[in-house]
Tab-separated table of C-alpha atoms in Angstrom:
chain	number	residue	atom	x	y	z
A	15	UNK	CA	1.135	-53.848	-13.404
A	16	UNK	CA	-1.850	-51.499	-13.050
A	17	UNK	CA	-2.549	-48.535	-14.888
A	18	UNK	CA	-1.042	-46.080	-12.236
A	19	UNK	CA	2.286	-47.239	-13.335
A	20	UNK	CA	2.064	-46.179	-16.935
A	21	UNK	CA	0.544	-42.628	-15.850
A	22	UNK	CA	2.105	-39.929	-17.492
A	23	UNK	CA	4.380	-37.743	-15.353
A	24	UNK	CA	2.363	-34.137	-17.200
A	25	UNK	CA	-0.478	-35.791	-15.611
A	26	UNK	CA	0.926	-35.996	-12.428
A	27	UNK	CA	1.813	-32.587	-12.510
A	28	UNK	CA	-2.064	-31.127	-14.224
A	29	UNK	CA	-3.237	-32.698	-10.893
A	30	UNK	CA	-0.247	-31.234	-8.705
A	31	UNK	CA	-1.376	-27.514	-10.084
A	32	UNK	CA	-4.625	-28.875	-9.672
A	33	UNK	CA	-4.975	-29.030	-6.042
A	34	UNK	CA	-2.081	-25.552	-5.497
A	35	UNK	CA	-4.901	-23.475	-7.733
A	36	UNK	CA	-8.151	-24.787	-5.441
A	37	UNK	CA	-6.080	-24.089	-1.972
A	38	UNK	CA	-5.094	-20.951	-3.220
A	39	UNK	CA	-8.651	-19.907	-4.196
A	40	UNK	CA	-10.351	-21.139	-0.575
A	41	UNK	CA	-7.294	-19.196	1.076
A	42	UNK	CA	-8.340	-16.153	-0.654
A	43	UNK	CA	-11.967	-16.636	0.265
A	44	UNK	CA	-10.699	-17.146	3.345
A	45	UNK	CA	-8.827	-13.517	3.985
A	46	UNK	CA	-11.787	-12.471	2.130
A	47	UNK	CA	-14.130	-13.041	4.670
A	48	UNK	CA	-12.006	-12.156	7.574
A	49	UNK	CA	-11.354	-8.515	5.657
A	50	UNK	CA	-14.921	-7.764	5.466
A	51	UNK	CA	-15.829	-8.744	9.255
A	52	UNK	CA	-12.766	-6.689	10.627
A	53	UNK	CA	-13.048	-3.602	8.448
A	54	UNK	CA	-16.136	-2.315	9.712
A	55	UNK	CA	-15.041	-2.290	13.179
A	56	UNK	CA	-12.051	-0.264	12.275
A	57	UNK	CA	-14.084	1.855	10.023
A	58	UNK	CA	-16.178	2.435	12.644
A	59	UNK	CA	-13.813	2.884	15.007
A	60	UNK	CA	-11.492	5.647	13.074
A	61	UNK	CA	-14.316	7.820	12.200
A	62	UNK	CA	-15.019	8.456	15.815
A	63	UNK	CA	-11.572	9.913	16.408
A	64	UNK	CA	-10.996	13.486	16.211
A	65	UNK	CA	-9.653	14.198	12.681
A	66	UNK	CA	-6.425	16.527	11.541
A	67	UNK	CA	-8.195	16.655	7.811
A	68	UNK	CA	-6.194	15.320	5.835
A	69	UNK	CA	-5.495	11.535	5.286
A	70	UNK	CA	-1.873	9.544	5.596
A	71	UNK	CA	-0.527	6.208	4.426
A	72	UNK	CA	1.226	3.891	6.710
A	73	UNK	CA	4.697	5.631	6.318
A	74	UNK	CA	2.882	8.837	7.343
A	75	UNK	CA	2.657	10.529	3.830
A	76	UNK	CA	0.025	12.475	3.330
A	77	UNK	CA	-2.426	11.411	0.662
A	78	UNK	CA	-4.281	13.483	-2.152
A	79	UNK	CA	-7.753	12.368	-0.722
A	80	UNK	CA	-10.009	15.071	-0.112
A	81	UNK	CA	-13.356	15.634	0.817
A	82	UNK	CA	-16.189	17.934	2.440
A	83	UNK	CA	-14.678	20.706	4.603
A	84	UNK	CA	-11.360	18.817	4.200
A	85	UNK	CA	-8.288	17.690	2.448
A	86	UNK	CA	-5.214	19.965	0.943
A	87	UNK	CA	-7.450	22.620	-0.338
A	88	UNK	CA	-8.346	23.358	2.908
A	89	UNK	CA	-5.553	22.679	4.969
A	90	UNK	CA	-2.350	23.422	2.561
A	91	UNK	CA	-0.914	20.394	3.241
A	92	UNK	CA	0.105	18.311	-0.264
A	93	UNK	CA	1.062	15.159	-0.747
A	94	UNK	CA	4.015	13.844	-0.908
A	95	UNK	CA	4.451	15.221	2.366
A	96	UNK	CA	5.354	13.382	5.354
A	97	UNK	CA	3.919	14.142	9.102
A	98	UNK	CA	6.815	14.288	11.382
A	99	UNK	CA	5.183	16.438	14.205
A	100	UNK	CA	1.525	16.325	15.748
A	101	UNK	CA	0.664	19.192	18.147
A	102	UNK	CA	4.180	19.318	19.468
A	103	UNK	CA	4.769	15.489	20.031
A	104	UNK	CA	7.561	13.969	17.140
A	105	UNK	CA	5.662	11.282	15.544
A	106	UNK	CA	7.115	8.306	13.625
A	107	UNK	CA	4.576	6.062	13.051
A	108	UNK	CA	1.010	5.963	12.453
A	109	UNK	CA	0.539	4.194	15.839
A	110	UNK	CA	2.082	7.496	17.607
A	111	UNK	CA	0.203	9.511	15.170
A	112	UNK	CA	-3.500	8.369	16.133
A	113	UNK	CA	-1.928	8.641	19.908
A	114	UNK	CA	-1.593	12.135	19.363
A	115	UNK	CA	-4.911	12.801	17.947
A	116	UNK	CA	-7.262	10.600	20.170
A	117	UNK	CA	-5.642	12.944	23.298
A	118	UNK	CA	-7.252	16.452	20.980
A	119	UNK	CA	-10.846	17.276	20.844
A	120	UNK	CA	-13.004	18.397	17.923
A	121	UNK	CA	-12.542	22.111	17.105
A	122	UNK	CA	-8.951	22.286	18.827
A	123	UNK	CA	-6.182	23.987	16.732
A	124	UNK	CA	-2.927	22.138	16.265
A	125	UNK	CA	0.350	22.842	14.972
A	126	UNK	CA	1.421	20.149	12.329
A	127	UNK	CA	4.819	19.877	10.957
A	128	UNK	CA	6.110	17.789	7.773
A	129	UNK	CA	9.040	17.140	6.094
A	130	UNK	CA	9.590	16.312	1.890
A	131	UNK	CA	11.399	14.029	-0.247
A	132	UNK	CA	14.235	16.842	-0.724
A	133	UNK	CA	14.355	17.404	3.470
A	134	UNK	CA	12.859	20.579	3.308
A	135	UNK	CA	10.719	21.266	6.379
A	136	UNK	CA	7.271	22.715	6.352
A	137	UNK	CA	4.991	24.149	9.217
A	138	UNK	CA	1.726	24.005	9.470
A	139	UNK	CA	0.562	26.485	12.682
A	140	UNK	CA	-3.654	26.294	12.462
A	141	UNK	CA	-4.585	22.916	11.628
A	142	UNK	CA	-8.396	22.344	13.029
A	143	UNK	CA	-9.714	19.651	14.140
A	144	UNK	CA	-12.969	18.137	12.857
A	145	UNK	CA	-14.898	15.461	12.879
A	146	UNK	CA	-14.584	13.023	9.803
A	147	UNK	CA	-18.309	13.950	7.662
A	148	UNK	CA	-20.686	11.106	7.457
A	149	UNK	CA	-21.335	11.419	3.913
A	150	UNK	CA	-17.509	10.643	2.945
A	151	UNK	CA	-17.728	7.906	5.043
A	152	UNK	CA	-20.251	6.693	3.085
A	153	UNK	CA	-18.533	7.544	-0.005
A	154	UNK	CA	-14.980	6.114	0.420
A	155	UNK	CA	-15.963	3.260	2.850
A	156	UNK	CA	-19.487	1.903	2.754
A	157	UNK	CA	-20.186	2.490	-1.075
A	158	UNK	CA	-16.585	0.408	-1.965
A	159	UNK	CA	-17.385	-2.105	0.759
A	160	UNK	CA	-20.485	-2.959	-0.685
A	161	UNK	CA	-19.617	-3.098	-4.316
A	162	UNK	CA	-16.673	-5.390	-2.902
A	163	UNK	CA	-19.268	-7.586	-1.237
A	164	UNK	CA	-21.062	-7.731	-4.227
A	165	UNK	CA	-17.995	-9.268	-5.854
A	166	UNK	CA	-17.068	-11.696	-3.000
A	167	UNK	CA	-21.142	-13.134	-3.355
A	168	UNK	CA	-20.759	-13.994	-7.502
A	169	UNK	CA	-17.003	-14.859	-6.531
A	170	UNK	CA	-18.888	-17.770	-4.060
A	171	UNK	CA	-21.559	-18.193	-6.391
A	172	UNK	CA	-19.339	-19.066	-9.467
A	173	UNK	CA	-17.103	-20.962	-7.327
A	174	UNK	CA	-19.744	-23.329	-5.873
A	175	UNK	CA	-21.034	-24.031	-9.638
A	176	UNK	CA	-17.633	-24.293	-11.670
A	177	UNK	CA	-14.903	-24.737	-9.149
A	178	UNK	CA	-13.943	-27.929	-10.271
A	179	UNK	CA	-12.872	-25.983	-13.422
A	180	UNK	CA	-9.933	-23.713	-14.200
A	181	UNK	CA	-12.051	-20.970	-16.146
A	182	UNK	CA	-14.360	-20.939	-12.741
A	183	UNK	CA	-11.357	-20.706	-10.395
A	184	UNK	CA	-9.189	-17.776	-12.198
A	185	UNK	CA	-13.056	-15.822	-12.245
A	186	UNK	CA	-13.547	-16.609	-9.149
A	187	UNK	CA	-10.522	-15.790	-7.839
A	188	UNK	CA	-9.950	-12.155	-9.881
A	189	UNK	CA	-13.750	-11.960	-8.217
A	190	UNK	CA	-12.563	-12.729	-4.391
A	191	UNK	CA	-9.017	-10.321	-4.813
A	192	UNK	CA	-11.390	-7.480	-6.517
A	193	UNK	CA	-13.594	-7.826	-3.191
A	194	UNK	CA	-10.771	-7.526	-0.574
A	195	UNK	CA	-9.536	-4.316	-3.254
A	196	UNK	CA	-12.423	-2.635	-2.448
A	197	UNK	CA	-13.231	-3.569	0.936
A	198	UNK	CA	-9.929	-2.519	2.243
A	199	UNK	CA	-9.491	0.805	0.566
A	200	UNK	CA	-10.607	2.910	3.488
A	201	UNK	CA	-8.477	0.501	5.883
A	202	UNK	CA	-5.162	1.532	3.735
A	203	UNK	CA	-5.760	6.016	4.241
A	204	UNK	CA	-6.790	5.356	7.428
A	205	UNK	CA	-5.958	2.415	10.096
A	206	UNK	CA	-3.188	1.008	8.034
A	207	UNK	CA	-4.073	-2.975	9.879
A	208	UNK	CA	-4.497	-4.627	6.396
A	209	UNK	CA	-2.604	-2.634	4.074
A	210	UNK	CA	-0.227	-5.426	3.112
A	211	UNK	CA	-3.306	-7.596	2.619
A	212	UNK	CA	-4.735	-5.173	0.385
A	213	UNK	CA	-1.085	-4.723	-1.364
A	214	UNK	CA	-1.383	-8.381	-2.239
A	215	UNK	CA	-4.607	-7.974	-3.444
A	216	UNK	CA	-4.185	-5.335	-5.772
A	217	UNK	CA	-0.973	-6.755	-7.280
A	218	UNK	CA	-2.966	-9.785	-7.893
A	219	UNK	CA	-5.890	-7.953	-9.975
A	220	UNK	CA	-3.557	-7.999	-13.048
A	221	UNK	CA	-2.406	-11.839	-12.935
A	222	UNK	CA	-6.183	-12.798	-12.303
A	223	UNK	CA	-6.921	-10.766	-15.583
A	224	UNK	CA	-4.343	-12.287	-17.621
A	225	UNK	CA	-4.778	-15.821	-16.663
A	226	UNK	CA	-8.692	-15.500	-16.823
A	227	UNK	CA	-8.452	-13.766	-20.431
A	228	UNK	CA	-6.108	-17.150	-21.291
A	229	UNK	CA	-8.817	-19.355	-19.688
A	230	UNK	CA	-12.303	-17.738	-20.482
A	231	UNK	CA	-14.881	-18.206	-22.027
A	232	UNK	CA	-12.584	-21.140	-23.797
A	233	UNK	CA	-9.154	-21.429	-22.645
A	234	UNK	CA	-6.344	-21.019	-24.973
A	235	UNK	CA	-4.619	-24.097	-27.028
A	236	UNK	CA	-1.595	-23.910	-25.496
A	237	UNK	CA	-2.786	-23.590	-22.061
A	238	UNK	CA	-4.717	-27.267	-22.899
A	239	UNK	CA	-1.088	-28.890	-22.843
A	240	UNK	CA	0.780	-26.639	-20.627
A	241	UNK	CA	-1.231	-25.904	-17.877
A	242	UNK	CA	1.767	-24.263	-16.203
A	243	UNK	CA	1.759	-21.251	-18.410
A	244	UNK	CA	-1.170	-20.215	-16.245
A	245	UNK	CA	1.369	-19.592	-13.319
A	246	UNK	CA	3.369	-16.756	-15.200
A	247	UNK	CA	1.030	-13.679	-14.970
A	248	UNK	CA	0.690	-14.863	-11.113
A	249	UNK	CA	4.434	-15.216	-10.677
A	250	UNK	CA	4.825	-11.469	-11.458
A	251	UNK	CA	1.897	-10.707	-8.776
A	252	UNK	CA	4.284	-12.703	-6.485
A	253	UNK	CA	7.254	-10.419	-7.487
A	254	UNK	CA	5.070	-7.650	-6.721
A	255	UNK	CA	3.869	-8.706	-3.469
A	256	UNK	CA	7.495	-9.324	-2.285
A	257	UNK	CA	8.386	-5.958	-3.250
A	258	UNK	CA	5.117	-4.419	-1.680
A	259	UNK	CA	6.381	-6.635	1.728
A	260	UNK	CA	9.706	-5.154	2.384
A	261	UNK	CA	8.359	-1.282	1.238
A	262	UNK	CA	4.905	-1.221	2.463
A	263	UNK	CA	6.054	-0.278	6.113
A	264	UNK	CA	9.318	1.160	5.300
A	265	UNK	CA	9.947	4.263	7.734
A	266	UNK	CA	13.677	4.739	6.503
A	267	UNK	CA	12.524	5.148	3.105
A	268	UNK	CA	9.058	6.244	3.541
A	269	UNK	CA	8.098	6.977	0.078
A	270	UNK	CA	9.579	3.681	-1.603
A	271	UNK	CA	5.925	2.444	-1.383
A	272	UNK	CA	4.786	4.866	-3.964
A	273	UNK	CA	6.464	3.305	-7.018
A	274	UNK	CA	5.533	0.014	-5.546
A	275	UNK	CA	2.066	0.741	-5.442
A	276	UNK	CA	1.876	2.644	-9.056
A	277	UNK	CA	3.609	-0.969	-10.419
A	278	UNK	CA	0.487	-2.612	-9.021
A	279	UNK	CA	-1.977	-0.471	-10.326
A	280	UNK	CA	-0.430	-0.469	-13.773
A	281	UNK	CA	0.032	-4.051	-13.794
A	282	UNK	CA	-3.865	-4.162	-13.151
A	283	UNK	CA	-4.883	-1.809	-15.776
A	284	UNK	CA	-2.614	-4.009	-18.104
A	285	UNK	CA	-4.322	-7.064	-16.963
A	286	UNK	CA	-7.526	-5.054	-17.637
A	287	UNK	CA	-7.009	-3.767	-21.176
A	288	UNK	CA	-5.256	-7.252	-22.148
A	289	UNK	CA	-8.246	-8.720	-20.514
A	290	UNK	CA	-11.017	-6.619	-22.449
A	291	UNK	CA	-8.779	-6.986	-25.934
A	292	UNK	CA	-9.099	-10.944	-25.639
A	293	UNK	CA	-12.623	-11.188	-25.347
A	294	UNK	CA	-13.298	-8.502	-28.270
A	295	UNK	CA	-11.090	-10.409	-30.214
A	296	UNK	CA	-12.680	-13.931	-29.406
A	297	UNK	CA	-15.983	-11.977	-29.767
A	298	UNK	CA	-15.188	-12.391	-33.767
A	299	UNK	CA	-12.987	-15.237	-33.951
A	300	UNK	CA	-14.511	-17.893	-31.559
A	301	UNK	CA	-14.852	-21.957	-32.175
A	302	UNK	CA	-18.625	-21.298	-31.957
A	303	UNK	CA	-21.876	-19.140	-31.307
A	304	UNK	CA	-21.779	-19.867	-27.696
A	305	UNK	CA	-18.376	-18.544	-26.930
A	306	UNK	CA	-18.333	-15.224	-29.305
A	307	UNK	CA	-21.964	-14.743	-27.515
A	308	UNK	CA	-20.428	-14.928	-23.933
A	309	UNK	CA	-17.622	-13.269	-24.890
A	310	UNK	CA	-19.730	-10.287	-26.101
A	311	UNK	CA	-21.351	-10.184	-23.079
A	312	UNK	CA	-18.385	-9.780	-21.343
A	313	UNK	CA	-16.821	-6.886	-23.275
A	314	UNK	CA	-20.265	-5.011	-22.722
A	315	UNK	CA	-20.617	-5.826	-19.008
A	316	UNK	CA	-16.579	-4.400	-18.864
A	317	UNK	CA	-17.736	-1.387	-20.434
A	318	UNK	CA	-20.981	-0.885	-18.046
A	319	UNK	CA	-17.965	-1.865	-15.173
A	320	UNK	CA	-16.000	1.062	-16.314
């Protein structure tokens, strides 16, 4: 008999999870890339279009962003409210709602009606047009885009060096979903094309952060003989996903997104705090020098972060 037919079926299964955790990294740089390519061009695009000032998610609820010469302050209207009407055209989807605006010119008055969680209607008679300023373009699209390419180059970096490893992978990978986050930010107030992508993306901040905290700069006992306890902060990204998937583009329920969206977030800044706790506490109580040095450095490069 050869060796292969004593191996040991946890093996088998180390090497299963293996080869799932590296295709699930290179897909992520994968969307990665693609994100940062394609939202430029619809950065670009949007910010030529005449603009209502105010911002709406995908559902057509208007957002809290706000800006130079623009936002609720300036135009009354709050979110949660939802844009049914555009300058006398019923609008239902953001689609319809661009439409509308690409037929207006700059400095044109518009009528815009909206509609709120407890069906009261709300008008909205002198609604200007403007353009879109160039220095909040720069502030909620080019400054996040860059920090999130900064992220995607040590992502690649610390992949091609320690890839092989699963401390490399889960930084890598919280490195590669924390790109896309950023990248995409502008894309979900304004085009809507990858807002499910960036859904995904967030929800996965918080299982990157757990599983790295579990894995780096030494990884856990536990997780040295069960490998497969790295899967459970993921599987409730995965949950969250799902949900984001059947809410993200809900029109019947147009605000069911909300809760979804405030689930990721606090799953993230649980991930983050969780994340942050581990290393202060292996900061003290690490196997040697090395590790309660690195893991210094991480808690005051978190705090810098921050």
């Amino acid at each position: 008999m050869s060796n292969s037919d004593f191996a040991h079926p946890t093996s088998s299964r180390v090497d299963y999870l293996e080869r799932i955790s590296r295709y699930l990294v290179l897909t992520a740089f994968g969307v990665a890339i693609l994100s940062f390519i394609i939202a430029p061009l619809l950065a670009i695009a949007w910010q030529q279009k005449p603009f209502p000032g105010f911002l709406i998610d995908q559902t057509l609820v208007v957002n809290a962003n706000s800006g130079q010469g623009w936002g609720p302050q300036v135009t009354g209207i709050h979110y949660p409210e939802r844009v049914t009407r555009v300058a006398g055209h019923r609008v239902a989807t953001p689609f319809e709602f661009d439409n509308v605006l690409s037929t207006l010119e700059v400095g044109d008055r518009i009528q815009i009606f909206t509609g709120t969680r407890e069906g009261m209607g709300r008008l909205y008679p002198g609604i200007r047009v403007i353009a879109f300023p160039s220095t909040d373009f720069v502030r909620m699209f080019w400054l996040p885009y860059f920090i999130g390419l900064a992220y995607l180059a040590i992502g690649i970096w610390i992949y091609r060096l320690r890839g092989a490893t699963r401390p490399g992978r889960a930084l890598s990978f919280f490195c590669v979903v924390t790109a896309i986050v950023n990248a995409l930010i502008f894309d979900v107030n304004t085009t809507h094309v990858m807002s499910f992508i960036w859904t995904v993306a967030m929800a996965n901040v918080g299982g990157a952060l757990i599983s790295l905290a579990w894995r780096f700069p030494e990884e856990w006992f536990p997780v040295r003989f069960q490998p497969a306890i790295l899967a459970f902060p993921y599987l409730v990204s995965i949950a969250l996903s799902i949900w984001g998937l059947f809410t993200i583009y809900d029109q019947i329920h147009p605000w069911a997104y909300v809760t979804m969206w405030e689930a990721c977030q606090r799953y993230a800044g649980l991930g983050s705090v969780f994340f942050v706790a581990v290393m202060i506490y292996r900061s003290f109580t690490g196997l040697n020098a090395t590790v309660r040095r690195q893991a210094r450095l991480i808690v005051a490069g978190s705090i810098l972060a921050f």
